Amino acid sequence: MSIKKILIANRGEIAIRVMKTAQKMGIKTVAIYSTIDRNAPHVRFADEAVCIGDPPSNESYLLGSKIIKVAIDLQVDAIHPGYGFLSENAAFAEEVEQNNIIFIGPKSEAIKIMGSKLAAKDAVKDYGIPMVPGIDKAITDINKAKEIGKKIGFPILIKASAGGGGKGMRVVEKESDLESQMKRAISEATSAFGDGSVFIEKYVASPRHIEIQVMADTHGNILHLFERECSIQRRHQKVVEEAPSSVLTPELRSKMGEAAVKVAQACNYVGAGTVEFLLDENHNFYFLEMNTRLQVEHPVTEFITGIDLVELQIRVARGEKLPIAQKDLKIKGHALELRVYAEDPLNDFLPSVGHLDTYILPEGKGIRVDNGFEEGMDIPIYYDPMLAKLITYGETREEAIQLMISAIDRYHVEGVETTLPFGKYVFEHEAFRSGDFDTHFVKDYYSPEALKGAKEQEAKIAAMIALKQYIEDQKILRLPIQ
Ligand code: MV4
């Protein structure tokens, strides 16, 4: 199979990220865009670009059939969906293939299985993968639920099968809360996903969120590319990611990697995927779910492995064998990522959309900015407010952290508030630096007051340094007079 032209069914930084690798491989690119994105960088970056509709996603970037029609008209060989939008839409993947276009991702069957938490549990059940104690069938009977609660012990967690990313979850502390919480969970799941199936798991109180990158070809080879630590998130939105995790031993890393490969095997996976695990205080790990797309945080894995994941995606999509073996993969160095959102960390992270009056990116060795914006642009209200990802790499974790802090200082944005100062607060925080944190980091350690305090402290230090320098200068100037 040959791929000469790829349509990127996405926008922003990820569209550009995919186009860069396509360009490197001598493959032509087609951008799609909504009317509000007509001057966006991803449109100019592509060899060809087609407007597909009005700003709202469901009138543009989510119009699968229309996008496929564009691909056919422009004689595109393959479609890369990026993340979000249509990337985990099984029907879209199927329609792409039915039109003899390569979908750069897994088969729609794998997307379908992993889109349902219960189907995923069912698919992996014979593979010996550790899972949180709980049930693997939808439950509606409240008495049965109480029995299960007693058996596994409270607190328990009610989850929606169609959920994921934390949507439709409810913690139940005691039996007397179970009935009302279950009713609520079912009705929420029904209205949010059109599927009221819920199930029950033991609640792991203070987990770390660790995920494993996998990559599979069409010849039965599956690799894992180690872990990403993604515990620093707020309301299920990741903000900081890193690789490797500072808590995994080589043994645990191998075990989790092998489990992730088995999950991929269980659904005949092809392409890049991510297997999510929870890690409890005793370093037991449990399979949570699999994301069947290239993830936002993939660059940290690229830094520590030296592998271009988009290149591998394209190569396996055109039928090539994976060019490396597991034993040849090694972790080198340490990488960090900060998601730069146009959100105000001092105002409950509300979207701070507006005009980018100043937009200057940091540069240098070990710094990568995957960016989708430029100075003078308006940030559209219609889409995710992530402007860019700031990624740093060092030989050690400490080096990557220092580089990250200096890169944040050299990232200049005016016109909108961003998560840059919040990121700096995280990277300077003792809990982060020591590596001793879990998914509650933001709730436990962050408040707008703490961030303001850190800023004031910094301003004081800057003033003191300036004053000291002023006094020194005065001394020098006075010398010749004496
Ligand atoms: C859990 C859990 C505790 N116990 N399952 C949240 C997102 C979804 N992928 C699963 N999630 C969780 N599942 C059990 N049995 C805690 C979470 C969770 C979480 C997981 C990963 C990253 C951040 C999180 C924040 C809150 C809760």
Short mmCIF file of C-alpha atoms and ligand atoms in Angstrom, two decimals:
data_model
loop_
_atom_site.label_atom_id
_atom_site.label_comp_id
_atom_site.label_asym_id
_atom_site.label_seq_id
_atom_site.Cartn_x
_atom_site.Cartn_y
_atom_site.Cartn_z
CA MET A 1 0.00 0.00 0.00
CA SER A 2 1.36 3.39 -0.79
CA ILE A 3 0.41 6.64 0.85
CA LYS A 4 1.11 9.75 -1.21
CA LYS A 5 -1.43 12.11 0.28
CA ILE A 6 -2.95 12.34 3.76
CA LEU A 7 -5.96 14.34 4.87
CA ILE A 8 -5.73 15.50 8.47
CA ALA A 9 -9.22 15.56 9.96
CA ASN A 10 -8.29 17.95 12.73
CA ARG A 11 -7.11 21.46 13.57
CA GLY A 12 -4.63 23.28 15.83
CA GLU A 13 -1.33 21.92 17.05
CA ILE A 14 -2.06 18.27 16.35
CA ALA A 15 -2.92 18.91 12.69
CA ILE A 16 0.44 20.65 12.28
CA ARG A 17 2.24 17.95 14.27
CA VAL A 18 0.94 15.25 11.88
CA MET A 19 1.69 17.35 8.77
CA LYS A 20 5.31 17.85 9.86
CA THR A 21 5.97 14.12 9.85
CA ALA A 22 4.05 13.63 6.60
CA GLN A 23 6.22 16.31 5.00
CA LYS A 24 9.37 14.64 6.34
CA MET A 25 8.22 11.38 4.71
CA GLY A 26 7.53 13.06 1.36
CA ILE A 27 3.76 12.74 1.74
CA LYS A 28 1.40 15.53 0.61
CA THR A 29 -1.05 16.94 3.12
CA VAL A 30 -4.64 18.16 2.98
CA ALA A 31 -6.07 20.36 5.74
CA ILE A 32 -9.74 20.82 6.45
CA TYR A 33 -11.04 23.88 8.24
CA SER A 34 -14.13 25.67 9.43
CA THR A 35 -14.85 29.24 8.33
CA ILE A 36 -13.47 30.70 11.56
CA ASP A 37 -10.18 28.82 11.04
CA ARG A 38 -9.63 30.04 7.49
CA ASN A 39 -6.44 31.87 8.47
CA ALA A 40 -5.27 29.32 11.04
CA PRO A 41 -1.66 28.07 10.86
CA HIS A 42 -2.71 24.46 10.13
CA VAL A 43 -4.41 25.65 6.95
CA ARG A 44 -1.32 27.44 5.67
CA PHE A 45 0.93 24.57 6.64
CA ALA A 46 -0.88 22.08 4.37
CA ASP A 47 -0.31 21.58 0.65
CA GLU A 48 -4.06 21.86 0.04
CA ALA A 49 -6.91 23.00 2.26
CA VAL A 50 -10.67 22.69 2.04
CA CYS A 51 -13.31 24.56 4.01
CA ILE A 52 -15.87 22.10 5.32
CA GLY A 53 -18.36 24.26 7.17
CA ASP A 54 -19.32 26.65 9.91
CA PRO A 55 -17.47 27.08 13.22
CA PRO A 56 -19.42 24.70 15.49
CA SER A 57 -17.68 21.30 15.49
CA ASN A 58 -20.84 19.47 14.52
CA GLU A 59 -21.07 21.64 11.42
CA SER A 60 -17.42 21.15 10.44
CA TYR A 61 -14.77 18.95 12.10
CA LEU A 62 -17.34 16.31 13.10
CA LEU A 63 -18.91 15.92 9.65
CA GLY A 64 -17.44 12.52 8.83
CA SER A 65 -19.20 11.88 5.53
CA LYS A 66 -18.40 15.34 4.23
CA ILE A 67 -14.74 14.96 5.16
CA ILE A 68 -14.60 11.61 3.37
CA LYS A 69 -16.13 13.22 0.29
CA VAL A 70 -13.36 15.83 0.30
CA ALA A 71 -10.80 13.03 0.62
CA ILE A 72 -12.26 11.21 -2.38
CA ASP A 73 -12.40 14.40 -4.48
CA LEU A 74 -8.74 15.20 -3.75
CA GLN A 75 -7.60 11.60 -4.23
CA VAL A 76 -6.36 11.22 -0.72
CA ASP A 77 -4.88 7.83 0.26
CA ALA A 78 -5.25 8.05 4.02
CA ILE A 79 -6.95 10.05 6.77
CA HIS A 80 -5.27 10.90 10.07
CA PRO A 81 -7.89 11.83 12.70
CA GLY A 82 -5.56 13.33 15.34
CA TYR A 83 -7.17 13.26 18.80
CA GLY A 84 -10.66 14.34 19.82
CA PHE A 85 -13.25 15.01 17.08
CA LEU A 86 -13.65 11.80 14.98
CA SER A 87 -10.56 9.99 16.27
CA GLU A 88 -12.47 7.45 18.37
CA ASN A 89 -15.59 7.24 16.26
CA ALA A 90 -15.93 3.61 15.11
CA ALA A 91 -18.52 4.46 12.46
CA PHE A 92 -16.21 7.06 10.91
CA ALA A 93 -13.24 4.66 10.81
CA GLU A 94 -15.46 2.10 9.12
CA GLU A 95 -16.82 4.55 6.56
CA VAL A 96 -13.28 5.67 5.71
CA GLU A 97 -12.20 2.09 5.00
CA GLN A 98 -15.38 1.33 3.05
CA ASN A 99 -14.37 4.12 0.70
CA ASN A 100 -10.97 2.50 0.14
CA ILE A 101 -9.16 5.12 2.14
CA ILE A 102 -6.72 4.07 4.86
CA PHE A 103 -7.76 5.11 8.36
CA ILE A 104 -4.56 5.88 10.28
CA GLY A 105 -5.62 4.14 13.45
CA PRO A 106 -7.03 0.81 14.60
CA LYS A 107 -9.87 -1.13 13.00
CA SER A 108 -13.31 0.12 13.94
CA GLU A 109 -13.95 -3.08 15.92
CA ALA A 110 -11.13 -2.23 18.37
CA ILE A 111 -12.47 1.34 18.72
CA LYS A 112 -15.92 -0.05 19.43
CA ILE A 113 -14.73 -2.52 22.09
CA MET A 114 -12.61 0.04 23.93
CA GLY A 115 -15.37 2.66 23.71
CA SER A 116 -17.35 0.53 26.12
CA LYS A 117 -15.71 -0.05 29.50
CA LEU A 118 -17.71 -3.26 29.97
CA ALA A 119 -16.87 -4.61 26.50
CA ALA A 120 -13.21 -3.79 27.23
CA LYS A 121 -13.26 -5.73 30.51
CA ASP A 122 -14.92 -8.62 28.72
CA ALA A 123 -12.36 -8.61 25.90
CA VAL A 124 -9.34 -8.76 28.23
CA LYS A 125 -10.77 -11.14 30.85
CA ASP A 126 -8.81 -14.23 29.69
CA TYR A 127 -5.47 -12.42 29.50
CA GLY A 128 -4.59 -12.30 33.18
CA ILE A 129 -4.57 -8.51 33.35
CA PRO A 130 -5.00 -7.06 36.85
CA MET A 131 -8.27 -5.20 37.29
CA VAL A 132 -9.81 -3.31 40.19
CA PRO A 133 -12.06 -5.61 42.25
CA GLY A 134 -15.60 -5.17 41.00
CA ILE A 135 -18.12 -6.44 38.48
CA ASP A 136 -17.87 -6.76 34.73
CA LYS A 137 -21.58 -6.62 33.90
CA ALA A 138 -24.02 -3.72 33.88
CA ILE A 139 -26.10 -3.55 37.04
CA THR A 140 -29.57 -2.08 37.70
CA ASP A 141 -30.80 -4.08 40.69
CA ILE A 142 -30.17 -2.06 43.83
CA ASN A 143 -30.19 -5.08 46.14
CA LYS A 144 -27.57 -6.81 44.06
CA ALA A 145 -25.54 -3.61 44.11
CA LYS A 146 -25.71 -3.53 47.91
CA GLU A 147 -24.52 -7.11 48.07
CA ILE A 148 -21.58 -6.29 45.84
CA GLY A 149 -20.79 -3.19 47.87
CA LYS A 150 -20.65 -5.25 51.04
CA LYS A 151 -18.52 -7.89 49.39
CA ILE A 152 -15.85 -5.58 47.97
CA GLY A 153 -16.12 -3.06 50.80
CA PHE A 154 -16.96 0.67 50.76
CA PRO A 155 -16.05 3.14 49.40
CA ILE A 156 -17.05 1.96 45.97
CA LEU A 157 -17.20 3.71 42.62
CA ILE A 158 -20.11 3.61 40.20
CA LYS A 159 -18.95 4.07 36.61
CA ALA A 160 -20.80 4.46 33.33
CA SER A 161 -19.85 1.85 30.75
CA ALA A 162 -20.03 4.41 27.96
CA GLY A 163 -18.13 6.97 30.06
CA GLY A 164 -14.40 7.39 30.22
CA GLY A 165 -12.21 10.27 31.10
CA GLY A 166 -14.06 10.40 34.41
CA LYS A 167 -17.50 11.26 33.06
CA GLY A 168 -20.40 9.63 34.89
CA MET A 169 -18.42 8.45 37.93
CA ARG A 170 -19.77 8.48 41.50
CA VAL A 171 -18.02 7.61 44.72
CA VAL A 172 -20.27 5.91 47.28
CA GLU A 173 -18.94 6.05 50.82
CA LYS A 174 -21.56 3.93 52.57
CA GLU A 175 -24.40 1.55 51.87
CA SER A 176 -27.14 4.05 52.76
CA ASP A 177 -25.99 6.34 49.90
CA LEU A 178 -25.94 3.59 47.32
CA GLU A 179 -29.52 3.68 46.09
CA SER A 180 -29.70 7.41 45.41
CA GLN A 181 -26.22 7.54 43.88
CA MET A 182 -26.94 4.62 41.59
CA LYS A 183 -30.19 6.16 40.37
CA ARG A 184 -28.34 9.37 39.66
CA ALA A 185 -25.49 7.60 37.88
CA ILE A 186 -27.91 5.69 35.64
CA SER A 187 -29.92 8.76 34.73
CA GLU A 188 -26.75 10.81 34.08
CA ALA A 189 -25.30 8.07 31.89
CA THR A 190 -28.56 7.80 29.98
CA SER A 191 -28.75 11.50 29.22
CA ALA A 192 -25.01 11.95 28.54
CA PHE A 193 -24.29 8.81 26.48
CA GLY A 194 -27.69 7.37 25.54
CA ASP A 195 -26.61 4.27 27.45
CA GLY A 196 -27.53 3.88 31.11
CA SER A 197 -25.28 0.87 31.78
CA VAL A 198 -23.28 1.30 34.97
CA PHE A 199 -20.98 -1.02 36.89
CA ILE A 200 -19.25 -1.05 40.25
CA GLU A 201 -15.60 -1.08 41.27
CA LYS A 202 -13.73 -0.80 44.52
CA TYR A 203 -12.71 2.85 44.91
CA VAL A 204 -8.94 3.29 44.83
CA ALA A 205 -8.61 6.37 47.01
CA SER A 206 -5.28 7.96 46.05
CA PRO A 207 -4.09 6.48 42.79
CA ARG A 208 -1.53 7.60 40.32
CA HIS A 209 -2.58 7.62 36.71
CA ILE A 210 0.01 5.83 34.65
CA GLU A 211 -0.47 4.95 31.02
CA ILE A 212 1.53 2.82 28.63
CA GLN A 213 2.08 3.72 24.98
CA VAL A 214 1.66 0.76 22.64
CA MET A 215 2.24 0.40 18.92
CA ALA A 216 1.06 -2.55 16.84
CA ASP A 217 1.57 -3.47 13.20
CA THR A 218 -0.63 -5.62 10.93
CA HIS A 219 1.79 -8.57 11.20
CA GLY A 220 1.06 -9.36 14.83
CA ASN A 221 3.96 -7.39 16.35
CA ILE A 222 3.16 -5.22 19.35
CA LEU A 223 5.60 -2.97 21.20
CA HIS A 224 5.19 -0.95 24.33
CA LEU A 225 7.02 2.35 24.56
CA PHE A 226 7.05 2.65 28.34
CA GLU A 227 4.89 4.81 30.56
CA ARG A 228 3.67 8.34 30.95
CA GLU A 229 2.82 9.69 34.38
CA CYS A 230 -0.39 11.72 34.04
CA SER A 231 -1.53 12.18 37.64
CA ILE A 232 -1.43 15.99 37.59
CA GLN A 233 -4.89 16.84 36.30
CA ARG A 234 -7.86 18.90 37.31
CA ARG A 235 -11.38 17.68 36.78
CA HIS A 236 -10.10 14.87 34.58
CA GLN A 237 -8.26 17.31 32.36
CA LYS A 238 -4.54 16.54 32.30
CA VAL A 239 -2.24 19.54 32.75
CA VAL A 240 1.23 18.10 33.28
CA GLU A 241 2.63 14.81 32.01
CA GLU A 242 6.03 13.20 32.21
CA ALA A 243 8.02 10.19 31.13
CA PRO A 244 9.35 8.12 32.68
CA SER A 245 7.41 8.00 35.96
CA SER A 246 9.60 8.52 39.00
CA VAL A 247 7.94 5.64 40.89
CA LEU A 248 8.18 2.70 38.49
CA THR A 249 10.96 0.18 38.99
CA PRO A 250 12.29 -1.63 35.90
CA GLU A 251 10.39 -4.74 37.03
CA LEU A 252 7.07 -2.95 37.45
CA ARG A 253 7.61 -1.14 34.15
CA SER A 254 8.08 -4.47 32.35
CA LYS A 255 5.02 -5.97 34.01
CA MET A 256 2.82 -3.02 33.10
CA GLY A 257 4.26 -2.97 29.58
CA GLU A 258 3.50 -6.66 29.13
CA ALA A 259 -0.04 -6.16 30.45
CA ALA A 260 -0.56 -3.28 28.00
CA VAL A 261 0.62 -5.42 25.10
CA LYS A 262 -1.90 -8.09 26.12
CA VAL A 263 -4.71 -5.53 26.15
CA ALA A 264 -3.74 -4.60 22.59
CA GLN A 265 -3.66 -8.27 21.63
CA ALA A 266 -7.10 -8.81 23.13
CA CYS A 267 -8.70 -6.39 20.64
CA ASN A 268 -6.49 -7.08 17.59
CA TYR A 269 -5.07 -3.61 17.90
CA VAL A 270 -3.25 -1.85 15.06
CA GLY A 271 -1.43 1.47 15.31
CA ALA A 272 -0.72 3.75 18.27
CA GLY A 273 -2.76 3.21 21.41
CA THR A 274 -2.60 3.98 25.11
CA VAL A 275 -3.47 1.63 27.93
CA GLU A 276 -4.44 3.43 31.13
CA PHE A 277 -3.73 2.02 34.56
CA LEU A 278 -4.27 3.09 38.13
CA LEU A 279 -1.37 2.55 40.50
CA ASP A 280 -2.28 2.36 44.19
CA GLU A 281 -0.15 3.32 47.22
CA ASN A 282 1.27 -0.20 47.38
CA HIS A 283 2.22 -0.03 43.71
CA ASN A 284 -0.41 -2.51 42.59
CA PHE A 285 -1.58 -1.63 39.10
CA TYR A 286 -5.03 -2.07 37.56
CA PHE A 287 -6.19 -1.82 33.96
CA LEU A 288 -8.68 1.02 33.49
CA GLU A 289 -9.30 1.60 29.82
CA MET A 290 -7.62 1.91 26.45
CA ASN A 291 -7.52 5.04 24.31
CA THR A 292 -7.51 4.12 20.65
CA ARG A 293 -5.83 7.26 19.32
CA LEU A 294 -2.60 9.23 19.34
CA GLN A 295 -2.68 11.10 22.64
CA VAL A 296 -2.07 14.76 23.37
CA GLU A 297 0.90 13.83 25.58
CA HIS A 298 2.67 11.58 23.04
CA PRO A 299 5.70 13.95 22.73
CA VAL A 300 7.14 12.96 26.12
CA THR A 301 7.34 9.38 24.87
CA GLU A 302 8.95 10.55 21.63
CA PHE A 303 11.62 12.39 23.61
CA ILE A 304 12.60 9.48 25.87
CA THR A 305 12.54 6.84 23.11
CA GLY A 306 13.80 8.93 20.18
CA ILE A 307 10.89 7.58 18.11
CA ASP A 308 8.51 9.58 15.90
CA LEU A 309 5.15 8.04 16.78
CA VAL A 310 3.33 9.61 13.85
CA GLU A 311 5.91 8.12 11.48
CA LEU A 312 5.30 4.68 12.97
CA GLN A 313 1.54 5.21 12.68
CA ILE A 314 1.90 5.96 8.99
CA ARG A 315 4.29 3.08 8.40
CA VAL A 316 2.04 0.48 10.02
CA ALA A 317 -0.96 2.01 8.22
CA ARG A 318 0.72 1.27 4.90
CA GLY A 319 1.36 -2.30 5.96
CA GLU A 320 5.00 -2.15 7.03
CA LYS A 321 6.38 -4.21 9.87
CA LEU A 322 7.48 -2.35 12.99
CA PRO A 323 11.16 -1.51 12.40
CA ILE A 324 12.29 -2.15 15.99
CA ALA A 325 12.09 -4.93 18.57
CA GLN A 326 11.10 -4.53 22.21
CA LYS A 327 14.58 -5.44 23.43
CA ASP A 328 16.08 -2.57 21.42
CA LEU A 329 13.90 0.04 23.08
CA LYS A 330 15.52 1.94 25.93
CA ILE A 331 14.49 4.93 27.98
CA LYS A 332 16.93 7.80 27.63
CA GLY A 333 16.58 10.94 29.72
CA HIS A 334 13.46 12.56 31.08
CA ALA A 335 10.69 14.59 29.44
CA LEU A 336 7.97 16.87 30.81
CA GLU A 337 4.93 18.39 29.16
CA LEU A 338 2.79 21.33 30.19
CA ARG A 339 -0.47 21.93 28.38
CA VAL A 340 -0.80 25.63 27.70
CA TYR A 341 -4.51 26.38 27.82
CA ALA A 342 -6.15 29.75 27.33
CA GLU A 343 -7.70 29.42 30.78
CA ASP A 344 -7.44 31.62 33.83
CA PRO A 345 -5.86 29.74 36.75
CA LEU A 346 -6.88 32.55 39.10
CA ASN A 347 -10.52 32.29 38.05
CA ASP A 348 -11.42 28.63 38.31
CA PHE A 349 -9.70 27.90 34.99
CA LEU A 350 -12.47 29.56 33.02
CA PRO A 351 -11.72 29.77 29.30
CA SER A 352 -9.93 33.04 28.62
CA VAL A 353 -10.54 33.37 24.92
CA GLY A 354 -9.66 36.57 23.15
CA HIS A 355 -6.96 38.14 21.02
CA LEU A 356 -3.31 37.05 21.17
CA ASP A 357 -1.67 40.49 21.40
CA THR A 358 1.72 38.97 22.16
CA TYR A 359 2.65 35.39 21.47
CA ILE A 360 6.33 34.50 21.68
CA LEU A 361 7.51 30.93 22.09
CA PRO A 362 10.63 29.81 23.95
CA GLU A 363 13.31 28.08 21.89
CA GLY A 364 16.46 26.11 22.53
CA LYS A 365 18.00 22.72 23.00
CA GLY A 366 15.68 20.31 24.80
CA ILE A 367 12.64 22.55 24.23
CA ARG A 368 9.78 21.54 21.94
CA VAL A 369 6.61 23.54 21.51
CA ASP A 370 3.78 21.83 19.63
CA ASN A 371 1.79 24.91 18.82
CA GLY A 372 -1.27 25.80 16.77
CA PHE A 373 -1.50 29.57 17.23
CA GLU A 374 0.32 32.80 16.41
CA GLU A 375 0.44 36.44 17.43
CA GLY A 376 -2.50 38.51 16.23
CA MET A 377 -4.96 35.60 16.16
CA ASP A 378 -8.28 35.40 17.92
CA ILE A 379 -8.84 32.21 19.87
CA PRO A 380 -12.13 30.71 18.71
CA ILE A 381 -14.67 29.90 21.41
CA TYR A 382 -15.88 26.83 19.54
CA TYR A 383 -13.05 24.43 20.31
CA ASP A 384 -10.80 23.15 23.04
CA PRO A 385 -8.85 26.13 24.44
CA MET A 386 -5.45 24.42 24.34
CA LEU A 387 -3.00 26.75 22.60
CA ALA A 388 0.09 24.59 22.66
CA LYS A 389 2.11 22.03 24.54
CA LEU A 390 5.42 23.00 26.06
CA ILE A 391 7.71 19.99 26.26
CA THR A 392 11.20 19.86 27.74
CA TYR A 393 13.82 17.17 27.78
CA GLY A 394 16.89 16.65 29.95
CA GLU A 395 19.27 13.90 30.89
CA THR A 396 17.73 13.89 34.35
CA ARG A 397 14.33 14.80 35.78
CA GLU A 398 15.90 17.75 37.61
CA GLU A 399 17.37 19.09 34.38
CA ALA A 400 14.04 18.76 32.57
CA ILE A 401 12.31 20.62 35.43
CA GLN A 402 14.85 23.48 35.42
CA LEU A 403 14.57 23.78 31.65
CA MET A 404 10.77 23.79 31.91
CA ILE A 405 10.78 26.62 34.45
CA SER A 406 13.10 28.74 32.32
CA ALA A 407 11.07 27.96 29.18
CA ILE A 408 7.87 29.06 30.95
CA ASP A 409 9.61 32.36 31.80
CA ARG A 410 10.48 32.85 28.14
CA TYR A 411 6.98 32.00 26.85
CA HIS A 412 5.29 35.37 26.45
CA VAL A 413 1.53 35.61 26.05
CA GLU A 414 -0.48 38.80 26.31
CA GLY A 415 -4.16 39.25 25.64
CA VAL A 416 -5.37 36.09 27.31
CA GLU A 417 -4.69 34.31 30.58
CA THR A 418 -2.99 30.93 30.33
CA THR A 419 -2.03 27.93 32.44
CA LEU A 420 1.68 28.88 32.16
CA PRO A 421 1.89 30.39 35.70
CA PHE A 422 -0.03 27.42 37.05
CA GLY A 423 2.50 25.12 35.38
CA LYS A 424 5.36 27.01 36.97
CA TYR A 425 3.68 26.63 40.36
CA VAL A 426 3.47 22.85 39.82
CA PHE A 427 7.07 22.47 38.66
CA GLU A 428 8.36 24.47 41.63
CA HIS A 429 6.22 22.59 44.13
CA GLU A 430 7.96 20.35 46.62
CA ALA A 431 5.46 17.51 46.11
CA PHE A 432 6.09 17.52 42.38
CA ARG A 433 9.85 17.82 42.70
CA SER A 434 10.04 14.95 45.17
CA GLY A 435 7.83 12.81 42.95
CA ASP A 436 5.50 12.16 45.86
CA PHE A 437 2.08 13.04 44.43
CA ASP A 438 -1.09 11.40 43.13
CA THR A 439 -4.22 12.31 41.18
CA HIS A 440 -5.26 14.67 43.99
CA PHE A 441 -2.28 17.00 43.52
CA VAL A 442 -4.27 19.99 42.25
CA LYS A 443 -7.02 19.64 44.84
CA ASP A 444 -4.48 19.13 47.64
CA TYR A 445 -1.94 21.82 46.80
CA TYR A 446 -3.39 24.36 44.42
CA SER A 447 -5.37 27.49 45.19
CA PRO A 448 -5.42 30.86 43.44
CA GLU A 449 -4.02 32.35 46.67
CA ALA A 450 -1.05 29.98 46.59
CA LEU A 451 -0.33 31.00 42.99
CA LYS A 452 -0.64 34.71 43.86
CA GLY A 453 1.66 34.15 46.82
CA ALA A 454 4.26 32.49 44.60
CA LYS A 455 4.03 35.36 42.12
CA GLU A 456 4.47 38.01 44.83
CA GLN A 457 7.40 36.13 46.29
CA GLU A 458 8.98 36.10 42.87
CA ALA A 459 8.36 39.82 42.38
CA LYS A 460 10.00 40.55 45.75
CA ILE A 461 13.06 38.53 44.86
CA ALA A 462 13.31 40.27 41.50
CA ALA A 463 13.06 43.65 43.22
CA MET A 464 15.76 42.66 45.71
CA ILE A 465 18.12 41.55 42.96
CA ALA A 466 17.51 44.81 41.09
CA LEU A 467 18.15 46.82 44.24
CA LYS A 468 21.36 44.96 44.99
CA GLN A 469 22.57 45.57 41.45
CA TYR A 470 21.65 49.26 41.75
CA ILE A 471 23.69 49.61 44.94
CA GLU A 472 26.65 47.83 43.33
CA ASP A 473 26.44 50.13 40.32
CA GLN A 474 26.33 53.21 42.55
CA LYS A 475 29.49 52.07 44.34
CA ILE A 476 31.35 51.68 41.05
CA LEU A 477 30.17 55.05 39.80
CA ARG A 478 31.24 56.79 42.99
CA LEU A 479 34.76 55.37 43.02
CA PRO A 480 36.49 57.85 40.66
CA ILE A 481 35.10 60.81 42.61
CA GLN A 482 36.66 59.72 45.92
C1 MV4 B 1 -11.04 5.02 39.27
C2 MV4 B 1 -10.55 5.74 40.39
C3 MV4 B 1 -10.51 5.10 41.59
N1 MV4 B 1 -10.94 3.83 41.70
N2 MV4 B 1 -11.44 3.75 39.43
C4 MV4 B 1 -11.06 8.68 36.25
C5 MV4 B 1 -10.99 8.69 34.79
C6 MV4 B 1 -11.32 7.33 34.33
N3 MV4 B 1 -10.44 6.95 33.27
C7 MV4 B 1 -11.15 6.47 35.53
N4 MV4 B 1 -10.91 7.34 36.63
C8 MV4 B 1 -10.75 6.86 37.88
N5 MV4 B 1 -11.11 5.58 38.07
C9 MV4 B 1 -11.39 3.19 40.63
N6 MV4 B 1 -11.83 1.92 40.77
C10 MV4 B 1 -10.14 7.06 40.21
C11 MV4 B 1 -10.25 7.63 38.96
C12 MV4 B 1 -9.81 8.99 38.89
C13 MV4 B 1 -8.75 9.38 38.10
C14 MV4 B 1 -8.05 8.49 37.30
C15 MV4 B 1 -7.01 8.90 36.53
C16 MV4 B 1 -6.63 10.24 36.55
C17 MV4 B 1 -7.29 11.12 37.31
C18 MV4 B 1 -8.35 10.73 38.10
C19 MV4 B 1 -8.99 11.65 38.88
C20 MV4 B 1 -10.05 11.27 39.66
C21 MV4 B 1 -10.46 9.93 39.65
#
